[in-house]
PDB file of C-alpha atoms in Angstrom:
ATOM      1  CA  UNK C   1     -31.355 -84.009  -5.320  1.00  0.00           C
ATOM      2  CA  UNK C   2     -28.125 -83.559  -3.364  1.00  0.00           C
ATOM      3  CA  UNK C   3     -25.132 -85.774  -4.148  1.00  0.00           C
ATOM      4  CA  UNK C   4     -25.256 -87.546  -0.780  1.00  0.00           C
ATOM      5  CA  UNK C   5     -28.992 -88.167  -1.201  1.00  0.00           C
ATOM      6  CA  UNK C   6     -28.429 -89.562  -4.691  1.00  0.00           C
ATOM      7  CA  UNK C   7     -25.804 -91.999  -3.437  1.00  0.00           C
ATOM      8  CA  UNK C   8     -28.078 -93.223  -0.658  1.00  0.00           C
ATOM      9  CA  UNK C   9     -31.075 -93.549  -2.999  1.00  0.00           C
ATOM     10  CA  UNK C  10     -29.094 -95.373  -5.676  1.00  0.00           C
ATOM     11  CA  UNK C  11     -27.669 -97.805  -3.118  1.00  0.00           C
ATOM     12  CA  UNK C  12     -31.071 -98.578  -1.647  1.00  0.00           C
ATOM     13  CA  UNK C  13     -32.577 -99.080  -5.107  1.00  0.00           C
ATOM     14  CA  UNK C  14     -30.084-101.904  -5.614  1.00  0.00           C
ATOM     15  CA  UNK C  15     -30.839-103.285  -2.109  1.00  0.00           C
ATOM     16  CA  UNK C  16     -27.211-102.937  -1.044  1.00  0.00           C
ATOM     17  CA  UNK C  17     -25.857-102.236   2.413  1.00  0.00           C
ATOM     18  CA  UNK C  18     -23.111 -99.636   2.832  1.00  0.00           C
ATOM     19  CA  UNK C  19     -20.631-102.473   3.361  1.00  0.00           C
ATOM     20  CA  UNK C  20     -21.724-104.251   0.152  1.00  0.00           C
ATOM     21  CA  UNK C  21     -21.467-101.052  -1.907  1.00  0.00           C
ATOM     22  CA  UNK C  22     -18.043-100.338  -0.405  1.00  0.00           C
ATOM     23  CA  UNK C  23     -16.897-103.769  -1.568  1.00  0.00           C
ATOM     24  CA  UNK C  24     -18.245-103.148  -5.091  1.00  0.00           C
ATOM     25  CA  UNK C  25     -16.401 -99.816  -5.317  1.00  0.00           C
ATOM     26  CA  UNK C  26     -13.270-101.074  -3.540  1.00  0.00           C
ATOM     27  CA  UNK C  27     -13.480 -98.444  -0.777  1.00  0.00           C
ATOM     28  CA  UNK C  28     -14.089 -98.616   2.972  1.00  0.00           C
ATOM     29  CA  UNK C  29     -17.553 -98.644   4.536  1.00  0.00           C
ATOM     30  CA  UNK C  30     -16.533 -95.501   6.450  1.00  0.00           C
ATOM     31  CA  UNK C  31     -16.021 -93.733   3.106  1.00  0.00           C
ATOM     32  CA  UNK C  32     -19.560 -94.630   2.011  1.00  0.00           C
ATOM     33  CA  UNK C  33     -20.926 -93.375   5.338  1.00  0.00           C
ATOM     34  CA  UNK C  34     -19.135 -90.024   4.943  1.00  0.00           C
ATOM     35  CA  UNK C  35     -20.333 -89.626   1.359  1.00  0.00           C
ATOM     36  CA  UNK C  36     -23.948 -90.343   2.273  1.00  0.00           C
ATOM     37  CA  UNK C  37     -23.832 -87.994   5.262  1.00  0.00           C
ATOM     38  CA  UNK C  38     -22.381 -85.190   3.143  1.00  0.00           C
ATOM     39  CA  UNK C  39     -19.248 -84.996   5.294  1.00  0.00           C
ATOM     40  CA  UNK C  40     -16.897 -86.036   2.514  1.00  0.00           C
ATOM     41  CA  UNK C  41     -17.063 -86.298  -1.268  1.00  0.00           C
ATOM     42  CA  UNK C  42     -15.671 -88.999  -3.575  1.00  0.00           C
ATOM     43  CA  UNK C  43     -12.559 -88.043  -5.550  1.00  0.00           C
ATOM     44  CA  UNK C  44     -12.716 -88.095  -9.338  1.00  0.00           C
ATOM     45  CA  UNK C  45     -11.701 -91.759  -9.624  1.00  0.00           C
ATOM     46  CA  UNK C  46     -14.349 -92.836  -7.124  1.00  0.00           C
ATOM     47  CA  UNK C  47     -16.927 -90.613  -8.835  1.00  0.00           C
ATOM     48  CA  UNK C  48     -16.197 -92.437 -12.095  1.00  0.00           C
ATOM     49  CA  UNK C  49     -16.567 -95.756 -10.297  1.00  0.00           C
ATOM     50  CA  UNK C  50     -19.918 -94.684  -8.835  1.00  0.00           C
ATOM     51  CA  UNK C  51     -21.029 -93.394 -12.233  1.00  0.00           C
ATOM     52  CA  UNK C  52     -20.137 -96.676 -13.976  1.00  0.00           C
ATOM     53  CA  UNK C  53     -21.604 -98.903 -11.296  1.00  0.00           C
ATOM     54  CA  UNK C  54     -24.976 -97.153 -11.152  1.00  0.00           C
ATOM     55  CA  UNK C  55     -24.968 -96.350 -14.894  1.00  0.00           C
ATOM     56  CA  UNK C  56     -25.534 -92.633 -14.332  1.00  0.00           C
ATOM     57  CA  UNK C  57     -23.591 -89.813 -15.995  1.00  0.00           C
ATOM     58  CA  UNK C  58     -21.115 -87.700 -14.038  1.00  0.00           C
ATOM     59  CA  UNK C  59     -23.079 -84.572 -14.993  1.00  0.00           C
ATOM     60  CA  UNK C  60     -26.226 -85.960 -13.421  1.00  0.00           C
ATOM     61  CA  UNK C  61     -24.347 -87.275 -10.400  1.00  0.00           C
ATOM     62  CA  UNK C  62     -22.648 -83.960  -9.669  1.00  0.00           C
ATOM     63  CA  UNK C  63     -25.769 -81.810  -9.567  1.00  0.00           C
ATOM     64  CA  UNK C  64     -25.343 -81.632  -5.805  1.00  0.00           C
ATOM     65  CA  UNK C  65     -27.622 -78.653  -5.246  1.00  0.00           C
ATOM     66  CA  UNK C  66     -31.298 -78.728  -6.035  1.00  0.00           C
ATOM     67  CA  UNK C  67     -32.785 -75.689  -7.776  1.00  0.00           C
ATOM     68  CA  UNK C  68     -36.590 -75.662  -7.694  1.00  0.00           C
ATOM     69  CA  UNK C  69     -39.048 -73.332  -9.407  1.00  0.00           C
ATOM     70  CA  UNK C  70     -42.159 -72.589  -7.385  1.00  0.00           C
ATOM     71  CA  UNK C  71     -44.845 -71.700  -9.927  1.00  0.00           C
ATOM     72  CA  UNK C  72     -47.086 -70.120  -7.309  1.00  0.00           C
ATOM     73  CA  UNK C  73     -44.746 -67.352  -6.182  1.00  0.00           C
ATOM     74  CA  UNK C  74     -42.056 -67.535  -8.890  1.00  0.00           C
ATOM     75  CA  UNK C  75     -39.333 -68.162  -6.298  1.00  0.00           C
ATOM     76  CA  UNK C  76     -36.199 -70.183  -6.958  1.00  0.00           C
ATOM     77  CA  UNK C  77     -34.882 -72.344  -4.149  1.00  0.00           C
ATOM     78  CA  UNK C  78     -31.508 -73.916  -3.425  1.00  0.00           C
ATOM     79  CA  UNK C  79     -31.373 -76.573  -0.719  1.00  0.00           C
ATOM     80  CA  UNK C  80     -28.486 -78.205   1.096  1.00  0.00           C
ATOM     81  CA  UNK C  81     -28.610 -80.847   3.853  1.00  0.00           C
ATOM     82  CA  UNK C  82     -26.231 -82.700   6.150  1.00  0.00           C
ATOM     83  CA  UNK C  83     -26.931 -85.351   8.782  1.00  0.00           C
ATOM     84  CA  UNK C  84     -25.481 -85.017  12.282  1.00  0.00           C
ATOM     85  CA  UNK C  85     -25.220 -87.432  15.172  1.00  0.00           C
ATOM     86  CA  UNK C  86     -24.524 -85.369  18.309  1.00  0.00           C
ATOM     87  CA  UNK C  87     -24.814 -81.911  19.842  1.00  0.00           C
ATOM     88  CA  UNK C  88     -22.969 -79.027  18.230  1.00  0.00           C
ATOM     89  CA  UNK C  89     -22.466 -75.287  18.413  1.00  0.00           C
ATOM     90  CA  UNK C  90     -23.709 -73.663  15.198  1.00  0.00           C
ATOM     91  CA  UNK C  91     -21.867 -70.657  13.754  1.00  0.00           C
ATOM     92  CA  UNK C  92     -23.913 -69.122  10.909  1.00  0.00           C
ATOM     93  CA  UNK C  93     -22.450 -66.381   8.700  1.00  0.00           C
ATOM     94  CA  UNK C  94     -24.297 -64.706   5.836  1.00  0.00           C
ATOM     95  CA  UNK C  95     -22.037 -62.399   3.863  1.00  0.00           C
ATOM     96  CA  UNK C  96     -21.960 -59.992   0.912  1.00  0.00           C
ATOM     97  CA  UNK C  97     -25.623 -59.088   0.887  1.00  0.00           C
ATOM     98  CA  UNK C  98     -28.552 -57.725   2.863  1.00  0.00           C
ATOM     99  CA  UNK C  99     -31.280 -60.347   3.043  1.00  0.00           C
ATOM    100  CA  UNK C 100     -35.025 -59.955   3.382  1.00  0.00           C
ATOM    101  CA  UNK C 101     -35.676 -62.634   5.963  1.00  0.00           C
ATOM    102  CA  UNK C 102     -33.839 -65.260   8.027  1.00  0.00           C
ATOM    103  CA  UNK C 103     -35.795 -68.034   9.733  1.00  0.00           C
ATOM    104  CA  UNK C 104     -34.363 -70.542  12.204  1.00  0.00           C
ATOM    105  CA  UNK C 105     -36.658 -73.411  13.093  1.00  0.00           C
ATOM    106  CA  UNK C 106     -36.779 -76.973  14.339  1.00  0.00           C
ATOM    107  CA  UNK C 107     -36.081 -79.965  12.148  1.00  0.00           C
ATOM    108  CA  UNK C 108     -37.617 -83.217  13.379  1.00  0.00           C
ATOM    109  CA  UNK C 109     -34.981 -85.160  11.457  1.00  0.00           C
ATOM    110  CA  UNK C 110     -31.380 -85.560  12.628  1.00  0.00           C
ATOM    111  CA  UNK C 111     -30.034 -83.257   9.955  1.00  0.00           C
ATOM    112  CA  UNK C 112     -29.311 -79.615   9.220  1.00  0.00           C
ATOM    113  CA  UNK C 113     -31.244 -78.294   6.243  1.00  0.00           C
ATOM    114  CA  UNK C 114     -30.656 -74.942   4.531  1.00  0.00           C
ATOM    115  CA  UNK C 115     -33.046 -73.438   1.995  1.00  0.00           C
ATOM    116  CA  UNK C 116     -32.284 -70.197   0.136  1.00  0.00           C
ATOM    117  CA  UNK C 117     -35.157 -68.614  -1.807  1.00  0.00           C
ATOM    118  CA  UNK C 118     -35.086 -65.733  -4.256  1.00  0.00           C
ATOM    119  CA  UNK C 119     -37.159 -64.278  -7.070  1.00  0.00           C
ATOM    120  CA  UNK C 120     -34.227 -64.867  -9.416  1.00  0.00           C
ATOM    121  CA  UNK C 121     -32.129 -67.913 -10.200  1.00  0.00           C
ATOM    122  CA  UNK C 122     -29.301 -67.502  -7.698  1.00  0.00           C
ATOM    123  CA  UNK C 123     -27.406 -70.737  -8.339  1.00  0.00           C
ATOM    124  CA  UNK C 124     -24.469 -68.864  -9.872  1.00  0.00           C
ATOM    125  CA  UNK C 125     -24.676 -65.976  -7.393  1.00  0.00           C
ATOM    126  CA  UNK C 126     -24.253 -67.815  -4.121  1.00  0.00           C
ATOM    127  CA  UNK C 127     -22.259 -70.468  -2.347  1.00  0.00           C
ATOM    128  CA  UNK C 128     -23.107 -72.531   0.726  1.00  0.00           C
ATOM    129  CA  UNK C 129     -20.159 -73.961   2.627  1.00  0.00           C
ATOM    130  CA  UNK C 130     -20.540 -76.234   5.647  1.00  0.00           C
ATOM    131  CA  UNK C 131     -17.539 -77.131   7.821  1.00  0.00           C
ATOM    132  CA  UNK C 132     -18.480 -79.929  10.198  1.00  0.00           C
ATOM    133  CA  UNK C 133     -16.049 -80.248  13.085  1.00  0.00           C
ATOM    134  CA  UNK C 134     -16.757 -82.671  15.922  1.00  0.00           C
ATOM    135  CA  UNK C 135     -18.573 -80.320  18.313  1.00  0.00           C
ATOM    136  CA  UNK C 136     -19.060 -77.331  15.997  1.00  0.00           C
ATOM    137  CA  UNK C 137     -20.616 -76.651  12.613  1.00  0.00           C
ATOM    138  CA  UNK C 138     -19.748 -73.551  10.570  1.00  0.00           C
ATOM    139  CA  UNK C 139     -22.389 -72.580   8.025  1.00  0.00           C
ATOM    140  CA  UNK C 140     -21.240 -69.908   5.553  1.00  0.00           C
ATOM    141  CA  UNK C 141     -23.691 -68.518   2.994  1.00  0.00           C
ATOM    142  CA  UNK C 142     -22.032 -66.164   0.521  1.00  0.00           C
ATOM    143  CA  UNK C 143     -24.416 -64.083  -1.614  1.00  0.00           C
ATOM    144  CA  UNK C 144     -23.542 -61.783  -4.529  1.00  0.00           C
ATOM    145  CA  UNK C 145     -25.940 -59.146  -5.862  1.00  0.00           C
ATOM    146  CA  UNK C 146     -29.070 -61.106  -4.956  1.00  0.00           C
ATOM    147  CA  UNK C 147     -32.404 -59.407  -4.293  1.00  0.00           C
ATOM    148  CA  UNK C 148     -35.334 -60.407  -2.074  1.00  0.00           C
ATOM    149  CA  UNK C 149     -33.478 -63.354  -0.544  1.00  0.00           C
ATOM    150  CA  UNK C 150     -35.051 -65.442   2.208  1.00  0.00           C
ATOM    151  CA  UNK C 151     -33.086 -68.080   4.094  1.00  0.00           C
ATOM    152  CA  UNK C 152     -34.509 -70.913   6.188  1.00  0.00           C
ATOM    153  CA  UNK C 153     -32.231 -72.958   8.447  1.00  0.00           C
ATOM    154  CA  UNK C 154     -33.694 -76.099  10.038  1.00  0.00           C
ATOM    155  CA  UNK C 155     -31.779 -77.417  13.052  1.00  0.00           C
ATOM    156  CA  UNK C 156     -32.338 -80.676  14.982  1.00  0.00           C
ATOM    157  CA  UNK C 157     -33.402 -79.380  18.395  1.00  0.00           C
ATOM    158  CA  UNK C 158     -31.830 -82.130  20.496  1.00  0.00           C
ATOM    159  CA  UNK C 159     -28.427 -81.482  18.929  1.00  0.00           C
ATOM    160  CA  UNK C 160     -28.273 -77.712  19.470  1.00  0.00           C
ATOM    161  CA  UNK C 161     -25.795 -76.283  21.958  1.00  0.00           C
ATOM    162  CA  UNK C 162     -25.454 -72.572  21.132  1.00  0.00           C
ATOM    163  CA  UNK C 163     -26.160 -70.636  17.933  1.00  0.00           C
ATOM    164  CA  UNK C 164     -24.196 -67.625  16.685  1.00  0.00           C
ATOM    165  CA  UNK C 165     -25.428 -65.632  13.686  1.00  0.00           C
ATOM    166  CA  UNK C 166     -23.662 -62.858  11.767  1.00  0.00           C
ATOM    167  CA  UNK C 167     -25.868 -61.258   9.133  1.00  0.00           C
ATOM    168  CA  UNK C 168     -27.634 -58.199   7.746  1.00  0.00           C
ATOM    169  CA  UNK C 169     -31.323 -59.024   7.650  1.00  0.00           C
ATOM    170  CA  UNK C 170     -34.553 -57.070   7.696  1.00  0.00           C
ATOM    171  CA  UNK C 171     -36.385 -59.822   9.605  1.00  0.00           C
ATOM    172  CA  UNK C 172     -35.370 -62.804  11.730  1.00  0.00           C
ATOM    173  CA  UNK C 173     -37.893 -65.452  12.760  1.00  0.00           C
ATOM    174  CA  UNK C 174     -37.304 -68.003  15.520  1.00  0.00           C
ATOM    175  CA  UNK C 175     -39.968 -70.670  15.204  1.00  0.00           C
ATOM    176  CA  UNK C 176     -40.961 -73.755  17.188  1.00  0.00           C
ATOM    177  CA  UNK C 177     -37.533 -74.395  18.681  1.00  0.00           C
ATOM    178  CA  UNK C 178     -35.996 -74.498  22.158  1.00  0.00           C
ATOM    179  CA  UNK C 179     -32.471 -73.105  22.403  1.00  0.00           C
ATOM    180  CA  UNK C 180     -29.937 -72.488  25.148  1.00  0.00           C
ATOM    181  CA  UNK C 181     -28.520 -69.332  23.597  1.00  0.00           C
ATOM    182  CA  UNK C 182     -28.763 -67.571  20.236  1.00  0.00           C
ATOM    183  CA  UNK C 183     -26.505 -64.559  19.669  1.00  0.00           C
ATOM    184  CA  UNK C 184     -27.073 -62.292  16.660  1.00  0.00           C
ATOM    185  CA  UNK C 185     -24.442 -59.802  15.439  1.00  0.00           C
ATOM    186  CA  UNK C 186     -25.148 -57.359  12.638  1.00  0.00           C
ATOM    187  CA  UNK C 187     -28.096 -55.404  11.266  1.00  0.00           C
ATOM    188  CA  UNK C 188     -31.658 -56.413  12.116  1.00  0.00           C
ATOM    189  CA  UNK C 189     -34.953 -54.516  12.047  1.00  0.00           C
ATOM    190  CA  UNK C 190     -37.553 -57.042  13.234  1.00  0.00           C
ATOM    191  CA  UNK C 191     -37.379 -60.135  15.426  1.00  0.00           C
ATOM    192  CA  UNK C 192     -40.352 -62.527  15.676  1.00  0.00           C
ATOM    193  CA  UNK C 193     -40.235 -65.370  18.218  1.00  0.00           C
ATOM    194  CA  UNK C 194     -42.993 -67.957  17.933  1.00  0.00           C
ATOM    195  CA  UNK C 195     -43.522 -71.106  20.020  1.00  0.00           C
ATOM    196  CA  UNK C 196     -39.911 -70.979  21.158  1.00  0.00           C
ATOM    197  CA  UNK C 197     -37.939 -70.477  24.335  1.00  0.00           C
ATOM    198  CA  UNK C 198     -34.385 -69.697  25.338  1.00  0.00           C
ATOM    199  CA  UNK C 199     -31.946 -66.809  25.651  1.00  0.00           C
ATOM    200  CA  UNK C 200     -31.565 -64.425  22.694  1.00  0.00           C
ATOM    201  CA  UNK C 201     -28.818 -61.803  22.485  1.00  0.00           C
ATOM    202  CA  UNK C 202     -29.092 -59.023  19.906  1.00  0.00           C
ATOM    203  CA  UNK C 203     -25.930 -57.040  19.147  1.00  0.00           C
ATOM    204  CA  UNK C 204     -27.341 -54.636  16.572  1.00  0.00           C
ATOM    205  CA  UNK C 205     -25.346 -51.562  17.687  1.00  0.00           C
ATOM    206  CA  UNK C 206     -26.538 -48.409  15.871  1.00  0.00           C
ATOM    207  CA  UNK C 207     -29.943 -49.387  14.525  1.00  0.00           C
ATOM    208  CA  UNK C 208     -33.473 -49.424  15.914  1.00  0.00           C
ATOM    209  CA  UNK C 209     -35.079 -52.833  16.381  1.00  0.00           C
ATOM    210  CA  UNK C 210     -38.506 -54.298  17.150  1.00  0.00           C
ATOM    211  CA  UNK C 211     -39.014 -57.672  18.836  1.00  0.00           C
ATOM    212  CA  UNK C 212     -42.299 -59.535  19.227  1.00  0.00           C
ATOM    213  CA  UNK C 213     -42.988 -62.741  21.174  1.00  0.00           C
ATOM    214  CA  UNK C 214     -46.113 -64.904  21.155  1.00  0.00           C
ATOM    215  CA  UNK C 215     -44.961 -66.357  24.492  1.00  0.00           C
ATOM    216  CA  UNK C 216     -42.025 -65.279  26.646  1.00  0.00           C
ATOM    217  CA  UNK C 217     -39.935 -68.053  28.177  1.00  0.00           C
ATOM    218  CA  UNK C 218     -36.258 -67.241  28.603  1.00  0.00           C
ATOM    219  CA  UNK C 219     -34.316 -64.029  28.188  1.00  0.00           C
ATOM    220  CA  UNK C 220     -33.788 -61.173  25.745  1.00  0.00           C
ATOM    221  CA  UNK C 221     -30.594 -59.101  25.803  1.00  0.00           C
ATOM    222  CA  UNK C 222     -30.420 -56.004  23.582  1.00  0.00           C
ATOM    223  CA  UNK C 223     -27.109 -54.236  22.969  1.00  0.00           C
ATOM    224  CA  UNK C 224     -27.557 -50.955  21.057  1.00  0.00           C
ATOM    225  CA  UNK C 225     -26.001 -47.475  20.796  1.00  0.00           C
ATOM    226  CA  UNK C 226     -27.998 -44.259  20.278  1.00  0.00           C
ATOM    227  CA  UNK C 227     -31.013 -46.348  19.266  1.00  0.00           C
ATOM    228  CA  UNK C 228     -34.477 -47.491  20.326  1.00  0.00           C
ATOM    229  CA  UNK C 229     -35.713 -51.031  20.869  1.00  0.00           C
ATOM    230  CA  UNK C 230     -39.430 -51.840  21.004  1.00  0.00           C
ATOM    231  CA  UNK C 231     -40.473 -55.107  22.620  1.00  0.00           C
ATOM    232  CA  UNK C 232     -43.948 -56.625  22.521  1.00  0.00           C
ATOM    233  CA  UNK C 233     -44.622 -59.432  24.999  1.00  0.00           C
ATOM    234  CA  UNK C 234     -47.879 -61.253  25.819  1.00  0.00           C
ATOM    235  CA  UNK C 235     -50.009 -59.416  28.377  1.00  0.00           C
ATOM    236  CA  UNK C 236     -49.505 -62.158  30.989  1.00  0.00           C
ATOM    237  CA  UNK C 237     -45.718 -62.337  30.545  1.00  0.00           C
ATOM    238  CA  UNK C 238     -43.705 -62.312  33.773  1.00  0.00           C
ATOM    239  CA  UNK C 239     -40.207 -60.889  33.626  1.00  0.00           C
ATOM    240  CA  UNK C 240     -37.640 -58.729  35.376  1.00  0.00           C
ATOM    241  CA  UNK C 241     -35.633 -55.962  33.727  1.00  0.00           C
ATOM    242  CA  UNK C 242     -31.870 -55.505  33.888  1.00  0.00           C
ATOM    243  CA  UNK C 243     -30.377 -52.144  32.960  1.00  0.00           C
ATOM    244  CA  UNK C 244     -26.704 -51.884  32.016  1.00  0.00           C
ATOM    245  CA  UNK C 245     -24.474 -49.541  30.061  1.00  0.00           C
ATOM    246  CA  UNK C 246     -24.615 -45.723  30.093  1.00  0.00           C
ATOM    247  CA  UNK C 247     -27.596 -43.355  29.786  1.00  0.00           C
ATOM    248  CA  UNK C 248     -30.072 -46.128  28.973  1.00  0.00           C
ATOM    249  CA  UNK C 249     -33.685 -46.442  30.100  1.00  0.00           C
ATOM    250  CA  UNK C 250     -36.782 -48.680  30.090  1.00  0.00           C
ATOM    251  CA  UNK C 251     -40.245 -47.311  29.279  1.00  0.00           C
ATOM    252  CA  UNK C 252     -43.578 -48.944  30.225  1.00  0.00           C
ATOM    253  CA  UNK C 253     -41.993 -51.911  31.974  1.00  0.00           C
ATOM    254  CA  UNK C 254     -43.781 -53.982  34.645  1.00  0.00           C
ATOM    255  CA  UNK C 255     -41.331 -56.121  36.582  1.00  0.00           C
ATOM    256  CA  UNK C 256     -42.473 -59.287  38.343  1.00  0.00           C
ATOM    257  CA  UNK C 257     -40.711 -60.118  41.585  1.00  0.00           C
ATOM    258  CA  UNK C 258     -38.703 -63.392  41.447  1.00  0.00           C
ATOM    259  CA  UNK C 259     -39.420 -63.855  37.726  1.00  0.00           C
ATOM    260  CA  UNK C 260     -37.033 -66.204  35.937  1.00  0.00           C
ATOM    261  CA  UNK C 261     -37.522 -64.545  32.543  1.00  0.00           C
ATOM    262  CA  UNK C 262     -35.666 -61.307  31.904  1.00  0.00           C
ATOM    263  CA  UNK C 263     -35.184 -58.421  29.490  1.00  0.00           C
ATOM    264  CA  UNK C 264     -31.794 -56.702  29.546  1.00  0.00           C
ATOM    265  CA  UNK C 265     -30.746 -53.436  27.904  1.00  0.00           C
ATOM    266  CA  UNK C 266     -27.074 -52.653  27.409  1.00  0.00           C
ATOM    267  CA  UNK C 267     -25.211 -50.063  25.369  1.00  0.00           C
ATOM    268  CA  UNK C 268     -25.120 -46.258  25.316  1.00  0.00           C
ATOM    269  CA  UNK C 269     -27.797 -43.541  25.067  1.00  0.00           C
ATOM    270  CA  UNK C 270     -30.592 -45.932  24.193  1.00  0.00           C
ATOM    271  CA  UNK C 271     -34.067 -46.848  25.349  1.00  0.00           C
ATOM    272  CA  UNK C 272     -36.212 -49.967  25.339  1.00  0.00           C
ATOM    273  CA  UNK C 273     -39.977 -49.487  25.104  1.00  0.00           C
ATOM    274  CA  UNK C 274     -42.419 -52.212  26.127  1.00  0.00           C
ATOM    275  CA  UNK C 275     -45.515 -52.129  23.944  1.00  0.00           C
TER     276      UNK C 275
END
């Protein structure tokens, strides 16, 4: 269990309000709120006070990341969460490693939840850092020599402004979420969009990419150089095409007049094939 979750659980087990616990620990109620929301962390003196008050060791208290073993598929999982209260722009960076799969999906709770799965225990090989500024949240996931890594990021739909992602991933899934704009920079081979709508921008430069939608509502912008993009839309999808850049072309496209959805190709010496 995460540190902020432990604090909240321990407080509720003693039937204390945040104000009452703050009085017991000789801190402000605002400090308790920050600790429980994962925005701030108690200093060592306050950690000792929490440890003594709840009669729990510091070692147990400071296990702030949960590592689970899934017996069915032998995956290890690390989870991190933080509550938010208003709309934000999300800047997601995944560094140091190519990952197998990245999934961004809706969270029905008012919190951001990150789950990292691997076939090996990656607790010592990775670090998740979240910087929560008023109208922006930076999520940095640093991986070292990890194999077969899958990352799931749950975002509260009503609090999403824009999403920017920088990563090297084989697959990205966008599932059951409505977004204004998601911009991806880096390496990507396959994009799957399911039960979602919004504008997606793919800046994958010199690599081929395939994108598949189960329903097309919004826009897709592909920026590539000397590469091929393949896009599979539902048979009844209505869209218009926009061609930019130099020496680019569409193949097998069927534009619908006055359509609000669009597919745009930009870059150099590239083609986009509708399948």
